[in-house]
Amino acid sequence: MAKSVARYVCQDCGSESSKWSGRCDGCGAWNTISEETGQNSGVGARPGGAVPPGRKIALVGLEGSDHTPRRTLSGIAEFDRVTGGGLVPGSAILVGGDPGIGKSTLLLQIMACLTSTGNTVVYISGEEAIAQVRLRAARLGLSKTGVLLAAETNLSDIVATLQDSVEPTALVIDSIQTIWSPALDSAPGTVSQVRQTAQTLIHYAKSKNVAVFLVGHVTKDGQIAGPRVIEHMVDTVLYFEGERGHQFRILRAVKNRFGPTDEIGVFEMTGGGLSEVSNPSRLFLGERDSNTPGTAVFAGIEGTRPVLVEIQALVATSTLATPRRAVVGWDQSRLSMILAVLDAHCGLSFGGFDVYLNVAGGLKIREPAADLAVAAALVSSLSGQALPDGSVYFGEISLSGSLRSVNQTGGRLRESEKLGFTRATIPKSNDDDAQRSENSISLETVASLASLIARISVGSTGSKSDEPSG
Ligand code: TYD
Ligand code: MG
């Protein structure tokens, strides 16, 4: 029997200490440390502490005859795009996301799709009973597919089942937080359990050449060990995200040892499960009213794909001592920066106003290239004048108020043209790239934020802009 030692483990970041404290030294979070007894550091720990002598390993060069692994396409194009061209045998994929976002639905659909090309797949549900999964399958119309299902949480039983009898192409563990290893005393979902079970499953994946999906809930309050602790162990980390109340879901690769990151797959949650959205721009621009002040269209890039989204701003007189700054789908501190630049270099003060910013459709934008569109939307809302019809904006704003060039100008402009936009406001430094790319969009280049604002006032046909009060 292994020696039991008490350890104190942060349930957020997984750092260990020998005594309890209110605040984790590793990540600085409060009240996340809990006692875990069990075998000292799960894998490789040996009773008695005897370490066998090491064996010599061969050192080789970088060149070799190993061929690139043959990938298995799932048949769901949006998913295959995110993974960089299908599943790699023997890889471990972590699928993270808020509870209820649709992870189980997505994975069941992917598994079902895989069976249609003759693959064996196993779905282990640790959260739902067989009847519940069957009910979902029936709802999705997938009952007749050959997905092998089990409801189990004991890691030893799962591994024993898979070891000899079935050799699947893919295995789903839904979710890693419910699986427990009898070798440890701690409760399922604690850092040591999550780590140990993930390690065992990843070992199984590598030794049997099975693609293993680990589902992990991300909780904001840190009560359950976040799947963060296993991010470094797996080959691919996918996040499934979306706003509650929106039907759009975005699958995003944040780490991928076998393909690009930052690629997104867009899905729509319907009554019959998730359906692919192959033209996301159309969807994010969906119900656009281009005559409203405070909206600007941003020509963005997500991975390799241009995506047009509407940025909505509302600047309203505030009655609060500290006006509100609320942001959905963008970076709060980036908004503060743009407001500061508008104040310092363009003489537009937002001090007495509440500012709300929203990215339509539930998309989360991470590109600094959205700065210009955000600034345009803010100025438009403040002045009460709609931006010119058929315009797109992109460009990064620097603290000095000048505009910095962004990449993939051609792609952004082509997508805009395809969707019927006729004008683009871009940084002056992107002019050459824009001229080289083949499209018929009329370009307005701006060197600084101040010249954009001058243009907005000139370009609008309505009544003269109210001078914003300071
Ligand atoms: P689920 O896959 O169970 O989420 P997760 O595994 O990430 O916790 O999805 C749950 C939500 O999806 C649930 O609120 C209902 C919704 N849903 C639909 O809208 N349509 C469907 O066809 C299905 C199966 C689920
Ligand atoms: Mg689920």
GROMACS .gro file of N, CA, C and O in nm, residues 2-5 7 37-42 45-47 183-185 196:
model
   72
    2ALA      N    1   0.054   0.216  -0.084
    2ALA     CA    2   0.135   0.337  -0.094
    2ALA      C    3   0.124   0.421   0.032
    2ALA      O    4   0.023   0.420   0.100
    3LYS      N    5   0.232   0.494   0.060
    3LYS     CA    6   0.234   0.580   0.178
    3LYS      C    7   0.142   0.701   0.153
    3LYS      O    8   0.148   0.764   0.049
    4SER      N    9   0.055   0.728   0.252
    4SER     CA   10  -0.036   0.841   0.236
    4SER      C   11   0.025   0.967   0.293
    4SER      O   12   0.071   0.968   0.407
    5VAL      N   13   0.027   1.072   0.215
    5VAL     CA   14   0.079   1.199   0.264
    5VAL      C   15  -0.026   1.305   0.240
    5VAL      O   16  -0.092   1.303   0.137
    7ARG      N   17  -0.138   1.659   0.135
    7ARG     CA   18  -0.083   1.768   0.056
    7ARG      C   19  -0.192   1.872   0.040
    7ARG      O   20  -0.310   1.840   0.051
   37THR      N   21  -0.534   1.383   0.028
   37THR     CA   22  -0.447   1.274   0.072
   37THR      C   23  -0.440   1.175  -0.041
   37THR      O   24  -0.527   1.169  -0.127
   38GLY      N   25  -0.338   1.096  -0.041
   38GLY     CA   26  -0.326   0.996  -0.146
   38GLY      C   27  -0.181   0.976  -0.178
   38GLY      O   28  -0.094   1.037  -0.116
   39GLN      N   29  -0.159   0.889  -0.275
   39GLN     CA   30  -0.024   0.861  -0.318
   39GLN      C   31   0.041   0.991  -0.359
   39GLN      O   32  -0.018   1.069  -0.433
   40ASN      N   33   0.162   1.012  -0.315
   40ASN     CA   34   0.229   1.135  -0.353
   40ASN      C   35   0.249   1.138  -0.504
   40ASN      O   36   0.296   1.042  -0.562
   41SER      N   37   0.215   1.247  -0.565
   41SER     CA   38   0.211   1.273  -0.708
   41SER      C   39   0.189   1.147  -0.789
   41SER      O   40   0.279   1.072  -0.820
   42GLY      N   41   0.062   1.127  -0.822
   42GLY     CA   42   0.006   1.009  -0.885
   42GLY      C   43   0.098   0.922  -0.969
   42GLY      O   44   0.130   0.811  -0.930
   45ALA      N   45   0.491   0.738  -0.900
   45ALA     CA   46   0.528   0.728  -0.759
   45ALA      C   47   0.534   0.582  -0.719
   45ALA      O   48   0.453   0.500  -0.760
   46ARG      N   49   0.633   0.550  -0.641
   46ARG     CA   50   0.650   0.410  -0.604
   46ARG      C   51   0.647   0.393  -0.453
   46ARG      O   52   0.707   0.472  -0.382
   47PRO      N   53   0.582   0.289  -0.407
   47PRO     CA   54   0.584   0.264  -0.264
   47PRO      C   55   0.727   0.236  -0.220
   47PRO      O   56   0.803   0.171  -0.289
  183ALA      N   57  -0.677   0.436  -0.733
  183ALA     CA   58  -0.544   0.444  -0.674
  183ALA      C   59  -0.528   0.567  -0.584
  183ALA      O   60  -0.434   0.575  -0.507
  184LEU      N   61  -0.620   0.662  -0.596
  184LEU     CA   62  -0.611   0.784  -0.516
  184LEU      C   63  -0.729   0.795  -0.420
  184LEU      O   64  -0.838   0.752  -0.452
  185ASP      N   65  -0.703   0.857  -0.304
  185ASP     CA   66  -0.811   0.873  -0.206
  185ASP      C   67  -0.897   0.996  -0.233
  185ASP      O   68  -1.010   1.005  -0.190
  196GLN      N   69  -0.423   1.258  -1.262
  196GLN     CA   70  -0.392   1.115  -1.272
  196GLN      C   71  -0.475   1.047  -1.380
  196GLN      O   72  -0.423   0.971  -1.461
   0.00000   0.00000   0.00000
